Amino acid sequence: MDQNYLSLANSTTLFLIVLIPIIIAVVQAILFLRLGLSEAKNLDIPKPTLKKVMINSSLFSIIPSLPIIITLAILMPVLGKYIPWLRLSVIGSAIYESMAADMTIKSFGLSGLGDMGITSSIFVSIVWVMTLAILVGPTLNIFLLKSYDKKLRSIRSSGGFLAVATGALFIGMLSLMGVPLLINVANPLGIIAAVTAGVSVLLLDGLAKRTGKKTIGEFSFPLSMILGMASTIVATNLL
Amino acid sequence: MNQSNRNYETSLHRLGKISTAVMLVALISVPIVMTMIFGIEVEADKTLTAFVGAFSLFGIIGAIEFFSYAPILGAGGQYLSFITGNIGNLKLPAALSGIKIAGYATGSKESEVISMISIAASSIMTTLIIFIGMLFVGQFLPLLQSPFLAPAFSNLMPALLGALATPVFVKDLRTASVPCLAAAAVTLAIGYPMVARYQAFLMPVFLVIAVGWSFVLYKVKRSTIQRSAEEMSE
Protein backbone atom coordinates (compact mmCIF):
# COMPACT_ATOMS: atom_id res chain seq x y z
CA MET A 1 0.00 0.00 0.00
CA ASP A 2 1.16 3.50 -0.82
CA GLN A 3 1.69 4.85 2.69
CA ASN A 4 1.75 8.44 1.38
CA TYR A 5 -1.91 8.36 0.53
CA LEU A 6 -3.01 7.58 4.09
CA SER A 7 -0.74 10.20 5.60
CA LEU A 8 -2.16 12.61 3.04
CA ALA A 9 -5.72 11.45 3.82
CA ASN A 10 -5.20 12.07 7.54
CA SER A 11 -3.16 15.27 7.20
CA THR A 12 -3.97 18.58 8.87
CA THR A 13 -3.89 20.20 5.42
CA LEU A 14 -6.73 17.98 4.22
CA PHE A 15 -8.62 18.66 7.45
CA LEU A 16 -8.46 22.39 6.72
CA ILE A 17 -9.50 21.87 3.08
CA VAL A 18 -12.62 19.86 3.98
CA LEU A 19 -13.47 22.09 6.93
CA ILE A 20 -14.52 24.91 4.56
CA PRO A 21 -17.51 23.14 2.90
CA ILE A 22 -18.60 21.78 6.28
CA ILE A 23 -18.61 25.28 7.79
CA ILE A 24 -20.56 26.53 4.75
CA ALA A 25 -23.16 23.76 5.32
CA VAL A 26 -23.63 24.85 8.95
CA VAL A 27 -23.81 28.54 8.02
CA GLN A 28 -26.36 27.72 5.31
CA ALA A 29 -28.51 25.84 7.83
CA ILE A 30 -28.33 28.79 10.26
CA LEU A 31 -29.31 31.26 7.51
CA PHE A 32 -32.29 29.12 6.46
CA LEU A 33 -33.27 28.75 10.11
CA ARG A 34 -33.23 32.54 10.52
CA LEU A 35 -35.28 33.04 7.36
CA GLY A 36 -37.75 30.36 8.47
CA LEU A 37 -38.16 31.90 11.92
CA SER A 38 -38.74 35.36 10.50
CA GLU A 39 -41.35 34.02 8.04
CA ALA A 40 -42.96 32.04 10.87
CA LYS A 41 -43.41 35.35 12.69
CA ASN A 42 -45.17 36.82 9.63
CA LEU A 43 -47.44 33.77 9.49
CA ASP A 44 -48.25 34.09 13.21
CA ILE A 45 -46.91 30.66 14.05
CA PRO A 46 -46.63 30.71 17.87
CA LYS A 47 -43.11 30.84 19.34
CA PRO A 48 -43.67 27.84 21.66
CA THR A 49 -44.63 25.76 18.59
CA LEU A 50 -41.41 26.74 16.84
CA LYS A 51 -39.41 25.93 19.96
CA LYS A 52 -41.03 22.49 20.18
CA VAL A 53 -40.38 21.81 16.49
CA MET A 54 -36.69 22.72 16.79
CA ILE A 55 -36.15 20.70 19.97
CA ASN A 56 -37.97 17.69 18.52
CA SER A 57 -36.06 17.78 15.22
CA SER A 58 -32.72 18.12 17.01
CA LEU A 59 -33.42 15.32 19.46
CA PHE A 60 -34.89 13.02 16.81
CA SER A 61 -31.76 13.47 14.64
CA ILE A 62 -29.42 12.01 17.26
CA ILE A 63 -30.34 8.32 16.88
CA PRO A 64 -30.45 8.12 13.03
CA SER A 65 -27.09 9.95 12.94
CA LEU A 66 -25.37 7.18 14.89
CA PRO A 67 -25.28 4.62 12.02
CA ILE A 68 -23.55 7.33 9.95
CA ILE A 69 -20.69 7.09 12.44
CA ILE A 70 -20.50 3.35 11.71
CA THR A 71 -20.20 4.12 7.96
CA LEU A 72 -17.57 6.71 8.83
CA ALA A 73 -15.64 4.04 10.70
CA ILE A 74 -15.96 1.61 7.76
CA LEU A 75 -14.66 4.18 5.25
CA MET A 76 -11.90 5.59 7.47
CA PRO A 77 -9.34 2.77 7.13
CA VAL A 78 -9.61 3.11 3.32
CA LEU A 79 -10.13 6.87 2.84
CA GLY A 80 -8.70 8.35 6.02
CA LYS A 81 -10.62 10.50 8.50
CA TYR A 82 -11.47 13.66 6.65
CA ILE A 83 -12.92 12.71 3.25
CA PRO A 84 -15.58 10.38 4.77
CA TRP A 85 -16.31 13.13 7.32
CA LEU A 86 -16.88 15.61 4.49
CA ARG A 87 -18.86 13.26 2.26
CA LEU A 88 -21.15 12.11 5.07
CA SER A 89 -21.71 15.66 6.35
CA VAL A 90 -22.35 17.30 2.97
CA ILE A 91 -24.79 15.93 0.34
CA GLY A 92 -23.75 12.33 0.84
CA SER A 93 -25.32 9.30 2.40
CA ALA A 94 -23.80 6.07 3.62
CA ILE A 95 -24.88 4.06 0.55
CA TYR A 96 -23.93 6.63 -2.12
CA GLU A 97 -20.49 7.32 -0.72
CA SER A 98 -19.54 3.69 -0.24
CA MET A 99 -20.76 2.85 -3.77
CA ALA A 100 -18.98 5.80 -5.45
CA ALA A 101 -15.69 4.95 -3.71
CA ASP A 102 -16.05 1.25 -4.54
CA MET A 103 -16.82 1.96 -8.23
CA THR A 104 -13.74 4.19 -8.57
CA ILE A 105 -11.40 1.69 -6.91
CA LYS A 106 -12.71 -1.06 -9.22
CA SER A 107 -12.18 1.10 -12.33
CA PHE A 108 -8.46 1.05 -11.44
CA GLY A 109 -8.49 -2.74 -11.62
CA LEU A 110 -8.54 -3.26 -7.86
CA SER A 111 -11.04 -5.41 -5.96
CA GLY A 112 -12.93 -2.53 -4.33
CA LEU A 113 -13.17 -0.91 -0.91
CA GLY A 114 -10.55 -2.39 1.37
CA ASP A 115 -8.09 -3.24 -1.43
CA MET A 116 -4.50 -2.66 -0.28
CA GLY A 117 -3.35 -1.34 -3.67
CA ILE A 118 -4.80 2.16 -3.38
CA THR A 119 -2.34 4.93 -4.25
CA SER A 120 -2.41 8.70 -3.74
CA SER A 121 -3.52 9.10 -7.36
CA ILE A 122 -6.42 6.65 -6.92
CA PHE A 123 -7.33 8.37 -3.67
CA VAL A 124 -7.69 11.75 -5.40
CA SER A 125 -9.69 10.08 -8.20
CA ILE A 126 -12.07 8.69 -5.57
CA VAL A 127 -12.55 12.21 -4.19
CA TRP A 128 -13.24 13.54 -7.71
CA VAL A 129 -15.84 10.86 -8.45
CA MET A 130 -17.50 11.11 -5.03
CA THR A 131 -17.76 14.87 -5.45
CA LEU A 132 -18.91 15.20 -9.06
CA ALA A 133 -21.29 12.25 -9.31
CA ILE A 134 -23.53 13.54 -6.58
CA LEU A 135 -23.97 17.14 -7.71
CA VAL A 136 -27.00 16.70 -9.99
CA GLY A 137 -29.65 17.36 -7.31
CA PRO A 138 -28.13 20.62 -5.99
CA THR A 139 -27.37 21.80 -9.54
CA LEU A 140 -31.00 21.27 -10.54
CA ASN A 141 -31.99 23.23 -7.43
CA ILE A 142 -29.96 26.21 -8.64
CA PHE A 143 -31.43 26.25 -12.14
CA LEU A 144 -34.91 24.74 -11.88
CA LEU A 145 -36.23 24.82 -8.31
CA LYS A 146 -37.51 28.40 -8.44
CA SER A 147 -39.68 27.77 -11.50
CA TYR A 148 -40.73 24.30 -10.27
CA ASP A 149 -41.67 25.77 -6.89
CA LYS A 150 -43.66 28.55 -8.59
CA LYS A 151 -45.56 25.93 -10.56
CA LEU A 152 -46.27 23.90 -7.42
CA ARG A 153 -47.50 27.01 -5.58
CA SER A 154 -49.85 27.98 -8.42
CA ILE A 155 -51.20 24.41 -8.50
CA ARG A 156 -51.86 24.52 -4.76
CA SER A 157 -53.47 27.95 -4.86
CA SER A 158 -55.76 26.90 -7.73
CA GLY A 159 -57.69 24.85 -5.15
CA GLY A 160 -59.74 21.73 -5.87
CA PHE A 161 -58.05 18.38 -6.04
CA LEU A 162 -54.56 19.67 -6.76
CA ALA A 163 -54.55 21.56 -3.46
CA VAL A 164 -54.83 18.28 -1.55
CA ALA A 165 -52.54 16.24 -3.82
CA THR A 166 -49.52 16.93 -1.56
CA GLY A 167 -51.02 14.65 1.08
CA ALA A 168 -51.29 11.89 -1.51
CA LEU A 169 -47.67 12.38 -2.61
CA PHE A 170 -46.69 12.03 0.98
CA ILE A 171 -48.61 8.75 1.32
CA GLY A 172 -47.15 7.42 -1.94
CA MET A 173 -43.62 8.09 -0.73
CA LEU A 174 -44.19 6.51 2.68
CA SER A 175 -45.91 3.45 1.20
CA LEU A 176 -42.89 2.66 -0.97
CA MET A 177 -40.44 3.32 1.86
CA GLY A 178 -42.39 1.57 4.63
CA VAL A 179 -44.46 -1.34 3.30
CA PRO A 180 -41.55 -3.32 1.75
CA LEU A 181 -39.77 -3.26 5.14
CA LEU A 182 -42.95 -4.41 6.86
CA ILE A 183 -43.34 -7.52 4.67
CA ASN A 184 -39.64 -8.35 4.32
CA VAL A 185 -39.88 -11.81 5.92
CA ALA A 186 -36.14 -12.32 5.43
CA ASN A 187 -35.67 -9.81 8.27
CA PRO A 188 -38.22 -10.65 11.00
CA LEU A 189 -36.50 -8.23 13.39
CA GLY A 190 -37.28 -5.43 10.94
CA ILE A 191 -40.96 -6.41 10.98
CA ILE A 192 -40.94 -6.47 14.80
CA ALA A 193 -39.29 -3.03 14.87
CA ALA A 194 -41.78 -1.53 12.38
CA VAL A 195 -44.86 -3.02 14.09
CA THR A 196 -43.69 -2.04 17.60
CA ALA A 197 -42.89 1.50 16.49
CA GLY A 198 -46.21 1.79 14.61
CA VAL A 199 -48.31 0.52 17.52
CA SER A 200 -46.33 2.65 19.99
CA VAL A 201 -46.88 5.87 18.07
CA LEU A 202 -50.64 5.24 17.90
CA LEU A 203 -50.79 4.43 21.61
CA LEU A 204 -48.70 7.45 22.59
CA ASP A 205 -50.72 9.81 20.36
CA GLY A 206 -53.94 8.34 21.81
CA LEU A 207 -52.61 8.74 25.34
CA ALA A 208 -51.64 12.35 24.63
CA LYS A 209 -55.17 13.09 23.40
CA ARG A 210 -56.86 11.29 26.29
CA THR A 211 -54.74 12.81 29.07
CA GLY A 212 -54.35 16.20 27.41
CA LYS A 213 -50.57 15.96 27.92
CA LYS A 214 -49.31 17.41 24.68
CA THR A 215 -45.66 16.61 25.46
CA ILE A 216 -46.37 12.90 24.95
CA GLY A 217 -47.69 13.63 21.46
CA GLU A 218 -44.76 15.89 20.64
CA PHE A 219 -42.25 13.18 21.38
CA SER A 220 -44.34 10.20 20.24
CA PHE A 221 -42.36 9.85 17.01
CA PRO A 222 -38.78 9.69 18.38
CA LEU A 223 -39.95 7.69 21.41
CA SER A 224 -41.73 5.13 19.21
CA MET A 225 -38.69 4.84 16.98
CA ILE A 226 -36.54 4.07 20.04
CA LEU A 227 -39.14 1.57 21.30
CA GLY A 228 -39.14 -0.11 17.89
CA MET A 229 -35.35 -0.40 17.96
CA ALA A 230 -35.40 -1.61 21.57
CA SER A 231 -37.92 -4.32 20.65
CA THR A 232 -35.32 -5.90 18.36
CA ILE A 233 -32.91 -6.20 21.30
CA VAL A 234 -35.62 -7.85 23.38
CA ALA A 235 -36.58 -10.16 20.49
CA THR A 236 -32.94 -11.14 19.84
CA ASN A 237 -32.47 -12.10 23.47
CA LEU A 238 -35.76 -13.97 23.69
CA LEU A 239 -35.61 -15.86 20.39
CA MET B 1 -49.96 36.94 -3.65
CA ASN B 2 -49.19 39.70 -1.12
CA GLN B 3 -45.95 41.67 -0.86
CA SER B 4 -44.74 39.80 2.24
CA ASN B 5 -45.16 36.43 0.50
CA ARG B 6 -43.33 37.65 -2.55
CA ASN B 7 -40.47 39.04 -0.45
CA TYR B 8 -40.14 35.75 1.40
CA GLU B 9 -40.06 33.68 -1.78
CA THR B 10 -37.52 36.02 -3.39
CA SER B 11 -35.29 35.84 -0.29
CA LEU B 12 -35.71 32.08 -0.07
CA HIS B 13 -34.68 31.37 -3.64
CA ARG B 14 -31.88 33.94 -3.55
CA LEU B 15 -30.45 32.35 -0.40
CA GLY B 16 -30.98 28.84 -1.79
CA LYS B 17 -29.31 29.55 -5.12
CA ILE B 18 -26.37 31.51 -3.73
CA SER B 19 -25.63 29.15 -0.85
CA THR B 20 -25.93 26.07 -3.09
CA ALA B 21 -23.63 27.62 -5.70
CA VAL B 22 -21.09 28.55 -2.99
CA MET B 23 -21.26 25.00 -1.66
CA LEU B 24 -20.75 23.45 -5.11
CA VAL B 25 -17.68 25.64 -5.69
CA ALA B 26 -16.32 24.70 -2.23
CA LEU B 27 -16.89 20.99 -2.90
CA ILE B 28 -15.29 20.98 -6.34
CA SER B 29 -12.37 22.92 -4.87
CA VAL B 30 -11.55 20.01 -2.55
CA PRO B 31 -10.11 17.64 -5.22
CA ILE B 32 -8.67 20.60 -7.17
CA VAL B 33 -6.81 21.94 -4.12
CA MET B 34 -5.72 18.40 -3.16
CA THR B 35 -4.27 17.87 -6.63
CA MET B 36 -2.48 21.21 -6.51
CA ILE B 37 -1.19 21.16 -2.93
CA PHE B 38 -0.12 17.53 -2.83
CA GLY B 39 1.13 17.56 -6.43
CA ILE B 40 -0.66 14.37 -7.38
CA GLU B 41 -1.35 13.41 -10.99
CA VAL B 42 -4.74 11.88 -11.61
CA GLU B 43 -5.28 9.18 -14.25
CA ALA B 44 -7.97 11.02 -16.18
CA ASP B 45 -9.22 8.10 -18.32
CA LYS B 46 -9.86 5.72 -15.42
CA THR B 47 -11.30 8.50 -13.28
CA LEU B 48 -13.63 9.43 -16.12
CA THR B 49 -14.73 5.80 -16.54
CA ALA B 50 -15.59 5.61 -12.84
CA PHE B 51 -17.32 8.99 -13.00
CA VAL B 52 -19.51 7.99 -15.95
CA GLY B 53 -20.55 4.80 -14.12
CA ALA B 54 -21.34 6.62 -10.88
CA PHE B 55 -22.97 9.59 -12.63
CA SER B 56 -25.27 7.41 -14.74
CA LEU B 57 -26.68 6.03 -11.49
CA PHE B 58 -26.54 8.97 -9.09
CA GLY B 59 -27.36 11.54 -11.79
CA ILE B 60 -30.70 9.85 -12.53
CA ILE B 61 -31.41 9.38 -8.82
CA GLY B 62 -30.61 13.08 -8.21
CA ALA B 63 -33.01 14.15 -10.98
CA ILE B 64 -35.80 11.90 -9.68
CA GLU B 65 -35.27 13.12 -6.12
CA PHE B 66 -35.40 16.73 -7.31
CA PHE B 67 -38.93 16.31 -8.66
CA SER B 68 -40.16 13.93 -5.94
CA TYR B 69 -39.09 15.74 -2.78
CA ALA B 70 -39.94 19.38 -3.65
CA PRO B 71 -43.75 19.07 -3.18
CA ILE B 72 -43.21 17.43 0.22
CA LEU B 73 -40.21 19.27 1.69
CA GLY B 74 -41.00 22.68 0.18
CA ALA B 75 -38.37 24.79 -1.61
CA GLY B 76 -36.45 25.81 1.53
CA GLY B 77 -36.39 22.25 2.84
CA GLN B 78 -35.22 21.01 -0.53
CA TYR B 79 -32.33 23.49 -0.88
CA LEU B 80 -31.14 22.57 2.59
CA SER B 81 -31.61 18.82 2.53
CA PHE B 82 -29.96 18.48 -0.88
CA ILE B 83 -26.84 20.07 0.62
CA THR B 84 -26.67 18.08 3.84
CA GLY B 85 -27.91 14.79 2.36
CA ASN B 86 -29.32 11.82 4.29
CA ILE B 87 -32.80 12.83 3.15
CA GLY B 88 -34.79 9.62 3.58
CA ASN B 89 -33.34 8.64 6.94
CA LEU B 90 -33.03 12.08 8.55
CA LYS B 91 -34.33 15.19 6.82
CA LEU B 92 -37.67 13.88 5.54
CA PRO B 93 -38.67 12.30 8.90
CA ALA B 94 -37.54 15.44 10.75
CA ALA B 95 -39.70 17.61 8.46
CA LEU B 96 -42.74 15.34 8.74
CA SER B 97 -42.41 15.08 12.50
CA GLY B 98 -42.13 18.87 12.76
CA ILE B 99 -45.26 19.38 10.63
CA LYS B 100 -47.14 16.85 12.77
CA ILE B 101 -46.16 18.56 16.02
CA ALA B 102 -47.03 22.02 14.70
CA GLY B 103 -50.37 20.67 13.49
CA TYR B 104 -50.50 22.26 10.03
CA ALA B 105 -51.81 20.57 6.89
CA THR B 106 -49.13 19.24 4.53
CA GLY B 107 -48.72 21.52 1.56
CA SER B 108 -49.78 24.64 3.49
CA LYS B 109 -47.56 27.72 3.65
CA GLU B 110 -47.04 27.17 7.38
CA SER B 111 -46.04 23.52 6.93
CA GLU B 112 -43.46 24.55 4.34
CA VAL B 113 -41.84 26.96 6.80
CA ILE B 114 -41.99 24.37 9.60
CA SER B 115 -40.39 21.80 7.27
CA MET B 116 -37.52 24.20 6.56
CA ILE B 117 -36.99 24.98 10.25
CA SER B 118 -37.04 21.26 11.14
CA ILE B 119 -34.53 20.39 8.42
CA ALA B 120 -32.25 23.26 9.47
CA ALA B 121 -32.29 22.13 13.12
CA SER B 122 -31.73 18.51 12.07
CA SER B 123 -28.85 19.49 9.74
CA ILE B 124 -27.03 21.39 12.49
CA MET B 125 -27.43 18.52 14.96
CA THR B 126 -26.36 15.85 12.44
CA THR B 127 -23.29 17.82 11.37
CA LEU B 128 -22.32 18.21 15.02
CA ILE B 129 -22.79 14.49 15.75
CA ILE B 130 -20.77 13.42 12.70
CA PHE B 131 -18.01 15.82 13.77
CA ILE B 132 -17.97 14.36 17.30
CA GLY B 133 -18.16 10.88 15.75
CA MET B 134 -15.16 11.63 13.53
CA LEU B 135 -13.13 12.80 16.54
CA PHE B 136 -14.08 9.94 18.85
CA VAL B 137 -14.89 7.13 16.44
CA GLY B 138 -12.52 4.77 18.25
CA GLN B 139 -14.46 5.20 21.48
CA PHE B 140 -17.94 5.09 19.88
CA LEU B 141 -17.47 2.14 17.58
CA PRO B 142 -17.26 -0.69 20.13
CA LEU B 143 -20.53 0.56 21.64
CA LEU B 144 -22.36 1.08 18.32
CA GLN B 145 -21.24 -2.29 16.99
CA SER B 146 -21.67 -4.23 20.23
CA PRO B 147 -23.64 -7.48 19.77
CA PHE B 148 -26.21 -6.14 22.25
CA LEU B 149 -27.01 -2.95 20.29
CA ALA B 150 -26.32 -4.26 16.77
CA PRO B 151 -29.92 -5.49 16.08
CA ALA B 152 -31.29 -2.10 17.11
CA PHE B 153 -29.07 -0.12 14.73
CA SER B 154 -29.53 -2.66 11.91
CA ASN B 155 -33.28 -2.09 12.16
CA LEU B 156 -33.32 1.67 12.59
CA MET B 157 -35.09 2.27 9.26
CA PRO B 158 -38.02 -0.14 9.91
CA ALA B 159 -38.47 1.44 13.36
CA LEU B 160 -38.25 4.96 11.94
CA LEU B 161 -40.70 4.27 9.12
CA GLY B 162 -43.08 2.34 11.37
CA ALA B 163 -43.31 5.36 13.67
CA LEU B 164 -43.52 7.82 10.80
CA ALA B 165 -45.88 6.11 8.38
CA THR B 166 -48.42 4.42 10.69
CA PRO B 167 -50.23 7.60 11.85
CA VAL B 168 -50.29 8.92 8.27
CA PHE B 169 -51.81 5.69 6.93
CA VAL B 170 -54.28 5.34 9.82
CA LYS B 171 -55.43 8.94 9.40
CA ASP B 172 -56.26 8.40 5.72
CA LEU B 173 -56.73 4.67 5.25
CA ARG B 174 -58.70 5.00 2.03
CA THR B 175 -55.99 7.01 0.25
CA ALA B 176 -53.23 4.81 1.68
CA SER B 177 -54.90 1.52 0.71
CA VAL B 178 -53.95 1.32 -2.98
CA PRO B 179 -50.34 2.64 -2.73
CA CYS B 180 -49.72 0.27 0.21
CA LEU B 181 -51.18 -2.69 -1.67
CA ALA B 182 -49.13 -1.75 -4.73
CA ALA B 183 -45.96 -1.57 -2.59
CA ALA B 184 -46.75 -4.98 -1.10
CA ALA B 185 -47.42 -6.46 -4.56
CA VAL B 186 -44.16 -5.10 -6.01
CA THR B 187 -42.19 -6.39 -3.00
CA LEU B 188 -43.74 -9.86 -3.30
CA ALA B 189 -43.12 -9.90 -7.05
CA ILE B 190 -39.49 -8.79 -7.22
CA GLY B 191 -38.31 -9.25 -3.63
CA TYR B 192 -37.21 -6.75 -1.00
CA PRO B 193 -33.55 -6.43 -2.11
CA MET B 194 -34.63 -5.33 -5.61
CA VAL B 195 -37.17 -2.85 -4.21
CA ALA B 196 -34.50 -1.38 -1.93
CA ARG B 197 -32.00 -1.15 -4.78
CA TYR B 198 -34.42 0.52 -7.21
CA GLN B 199 -36.35 2.59 -4.67
CA ALA B 200 -35.33 5.90 -6.24
CA PHE B 201 -36.56 4.71 -9.65
CA LEU B 202 -39.82 3.33 -8.25
CA MET B 203 -40.57 6.54 -6.35
CA PRO B 204 -42.12 8.54 -9.24
CA VAL B 205 -44.30 5.51 -10.11
CA PHE B 206 -45.64 5.39 -6.57
CA LEU B 207 -46.21 9.13 -6.44
CA VAL B 208 -48.31 8.84 -9.61
CA ILE B 209 -50.24 5.84 -8.18
CA ALA B 210 -50.97 7.70 -4.94
CA VAL B 211 -52.06 10.93 -6.66
CA GLY B 212 -54.10 8.99 -9.26
CA TRP B 213 -55.93 6.98 -6.60
CA SER B 214 -56.47 10.09 -4.51
CA PHE B 215 -58.02 11.74 -7.59
CA VAL B 216 -60.42 8.80 -8.03
CA LEU B 217 -61.48 9.12 -4.36
CA TYR B 218 -61.89 12.87 -4.75
CA LYS B 219 -64.14 12.43 -7.80
CA VAL B 220 -66.24 9.76 -6.07
CA LYS B 221 -66.65 11.98 -3.01
CA ARG B 222 -67.65 14.98 -5.09
CA SER B 223 -70.19 13.06 -7.13
CA THR B 224 -71.68 11.62 -3.91
CA ILE B 225 -72.00 15.11 -2.42
CA GLN B 226 -73.52 16.38 -5.67
CA ARG B 227 -76.01 13.48 -5.78
CA SER B 228 -77.11 14.05 -2.19
CA ALA B 229 -77.50 17.77 -2.87
CA GLU B 230 -79.67 16.97 -5.88
CA GLU B 231 -81.76 14.51 -3.86
CA MET B 232 -82.22 17.11 -1.12
CA SER B 233 -83.39 19.73 -3.62
CA GLU B 234 -85.87 17.28 -5.12
PDB file of C-alpha atoms in Angstrom, chain A residues 143-224:
ATOM      1  CA  PHE A 143     -31.434  26.254 -12.143  1.00  0.00           C
ATOM      2  CA  LEU A 144     -34.908  24.743 -11.876  1.00  0.00           C
ATOM      3  CA  LEU A 145     -36.227  24.821  -8.311  1.00  0.00           C
ATOM      4  CA  LYS A 146     -37.512  28.402  -8.438  1.00  0.00           C
ATOM      5  CA  SER A 147     -39.684  27.775 -11.505  1.00  0.00           C
ATOM      6  CA  TYR A 148     -40.731  24.298 -10.274  1.00  0.00           C
ATOM      7  CA  ASP A 149     -41.671  25.771  -6.890  1.00  0.00           C
ATOM      8  CA  LYS A 150     -43.655  28.549  -8.595  1.00  0.00           C
ATOM      9  CA  LYS A 151     -45.565  25.929 -10.560  1.00  0.00           C
ATOM     10  CA  LEU A 152     -46.266  23.904  -7.416  1.00  0.00           C
ATOM     11  CA  ARG A 153     -47.501  27.012  -5.581  1.00  0.00           C
ATOM     12  CA  SER A 154     -49.850  27.977  -8.420  1.00  0.00           C
ATOM     13  CA  ILE A 155     -51.200  24.405  -8.504  1.00  0.00           C
ATOM     14  CA  ARG A 156     -51.859  24.524  -4.763  1.00  0.00           C
ATOM     15  CA  SER A 157     -53.466  27.946  -4.860  1.00  0.00           C
ATOM     16  CA  SER A 158     -55.764  26.901  -7.728  1.00  0.00           C
ATOM     17  CA  GLY A 159     -57.688  24.851  -5.148  1.00  0.00           C
ATOM     18  CA  GLY A 160     -59.741  21.732  -5.874  1.00  0.00           C
ATOM     19  CA  PHE A 161     -58.045  18.381  -6.042  1.00  0.00           C
ATOM     20  CA  LEU A 162     -54.556  19.673  -6.756  1.00  0.00           C
ATOM     21  CA  ALA A 163     -54.547  21.556  -3.462  1.00  0.00           C
ATOM     22  CA  VAL A 164     -54.828  18.279  -1.549  1.00  0.00           C
ATOM     23  CA  ALA A 165     -52.535  16.236  -3.815  1.00  0.00           C
ATOM     24  CA  THR A 166     -49.519  16.934  -1.563  1.00  0.00           C
ATOM     25  CA  GLY A 167     -51.018  14.654   1.081  1.00  0.00           C
ATOM     26  CA  ALA A 168     -51.291  11.887  -1.509  1.00  0.00           C
ATOM     27  CA  LEU A 169     -47.673  12.380  -2.610  1.00  0.00           C
ATOM     28  CA  PHE A 170     -46.693  12.026   0.978  1.00  0.00           C
ATOM     29  CA  ILE A 171     -48.613   8.752   1.316  1.00  0.00           C
ATOM     30  CA  GLY A 172     -47.150   7.419  -1.935  1.00  0.00           C
ATOM     31  CA  MET A 173     -43.617   8.089  -0.729  1.00  0.00           C
ATOM     32  CA  LEU A 174     -44.186   6.510   2.682  1.00  0.00           C
ATOM     33  CA  SER A 175     -45.908   3.453   1.204  1.00  0.00           C
ATOM     34  CA  LEU A 176     -42.888   2.664  -0.971  1.00  0.00           C
ATOM     35  CA  MET A 177     -40.444   3.321   1.855  1.00  0.00           C
ATOM     36  CA  GLY A 178     -42.394   1.567   4.631  1.00  0.00           C
ATOM     37  CA  VAL A 179     -44.464  -1.335   3.296  1.00  0.00           C
ATOM     38  CA  PRO A 180     -41.553  -3.321   1.752  1.00  0.00           C
ATOM     39  CA  LEU A 181     -39.773  -3.257   5.141  1.00  0.00           C
ATOM     40  CA  LEU A 182     -42.951  -4.409   6.859  1.00  0.00           C
ATOM     41  CA  ILE A 183     -43.337  -7.516   4.672  1.00  0.00           C
ATOM     42  CA  ASN A 184     -39.644  -8.349   4.324  1.00  0.00           C
ATOM     43  CA  VAL A 185     -39.880 -11.814   5.917  1.00  0.00           C
ATOM     44  CA  ALA A 186     -36.140 -12.325   5.431  1.00  0.00           C
ATOM     45  CA  ASN A 187     -35.668  -9.811   8.267  1.00  0.00           C
ATOM     46  CA  PRO A 188     -38.221 -10.653  11.000  1.00  0.00           C
ATOM     47  CA  LEU A 189     -36.501  -8.227  13.391  1.00  0.00           C
ATOM     48  CA  GLY A 190     -37.282  -5.427  10.945  1.00  0.00           C
ATOM     49  CA  ILE A 191     -40.961  -6.408  10.983  1.00  0.00           C
ATOM     50  CA  ILE A 192     -40.937  -6.468  14.800  1.00  0.00           C
ATOM     51  CA  ALA A 193     -39.293  -3.027  14.868  1.00  0.00           C
ATOM     52  CA  ALA A 194     -41.783  -1.534  12.379  1.00  0.00           C
ATOM     53  CA  VAL A 195     -44.856  -3.017  14.094  1.00  0.00           C
ATOM     54  CA  THR A 196     -43.688  -2.039  17.603  1.00  0.00           C
ATOM     55  CA  ALA A 197     -42.893   1.495  16.486  1.00  0.00           C
ATOM     56  CA  GLY A 198     -46.212   1.790  14.605  1.00  0.00           C
ATOM     57  CA  VAL A 199     -48.313   0.519  17.515  1.00  0.00           C
ATOM     58  CA  SER A 200     -46.331   2.649  19.992  1.00  0.00           C
ATOM     59  CA  VAL A 201     -46.876   5.871  18.069  1.00  0.00           C
ATOM     60  CA  LEU A 202     -50.636   5.242  17.898  1.00  0.00           C
ATOM     61  CA  LEU A 203     -50.792   4.427  21.613  1.00  0.00           C
ATOM     62  CA  LEU A 204     -48.702   7.446  22.593  1.00  0.00           C
ATOM     63  CA  ASP A 205     -50.715   9.807  20.362  1.00  0.00           C
ATOM     64  CA  GLY A 206     -53.936   8.340  21.811  1.00  0.00           C
ATOM     65  CA  LEU A 207     -52.608   8.740  25.339  1.00  0.00           C
ATOM     66  CA  ALA A 208     -51.638  12.348  24.626  1.00  0.00           C
ATOM     67  CA  LYS A 209     -55.173  13.086  23.405  1.00  0.00           C
ATOM     68  CA  ARG A 210     -56.862  11.294  26.288  1.00  0.00           C
ATOM     69  CA  THR A 211     -54.735  12.810  29.067  1.00  0.00           C
ATOM     70  CA  GLY A 212     -54.352  16.200  27.407  1.00  0.00           C
ATOM     71  CA  LYS A 213     -50.568  15.964  27.925  1.00  0.00           C
ATOM     72  CA  LYS A 214     -49.307  17.414  24.676  1.00  0.00           C
ATOM     73  CA  THR A 215     -45.663  16.614  25.458  1.00  0.00           C
ATOM     74  CA  ILE A 216     -46.374  12.902  24.950  1.00  0.00           C
ATOM     75  CA  GLY A 217     -47.695  13.628  21.459  1.00  0.00           C
ATOM     76  CA  GLU A 218     -44.763  15.893  20.640  1.00  0.00           C
ATOM     77  CA  PHE A 219     -42.246  13.178  21.385  1.00  0.00           C
ATOM     78  CA  SER A 220     -44.337  10.198  20.245  1.00  0.00           C
ATOM     79  CA  PHE A 221     -42.357   9.851  17.014  1.00  0.00           C
ATOM     80  CA  PRO A 222     -38.781   9.695  18.381  1.00  0.00           C
ATOM     81  CA  LEU A 223     -39.954   7.688  21.411  1.00  0.00           C
ATOM     82  CA  SER A 224     -41.729   5.132  19.214  1.00  0.00           C
TER      83      SER A 224
END
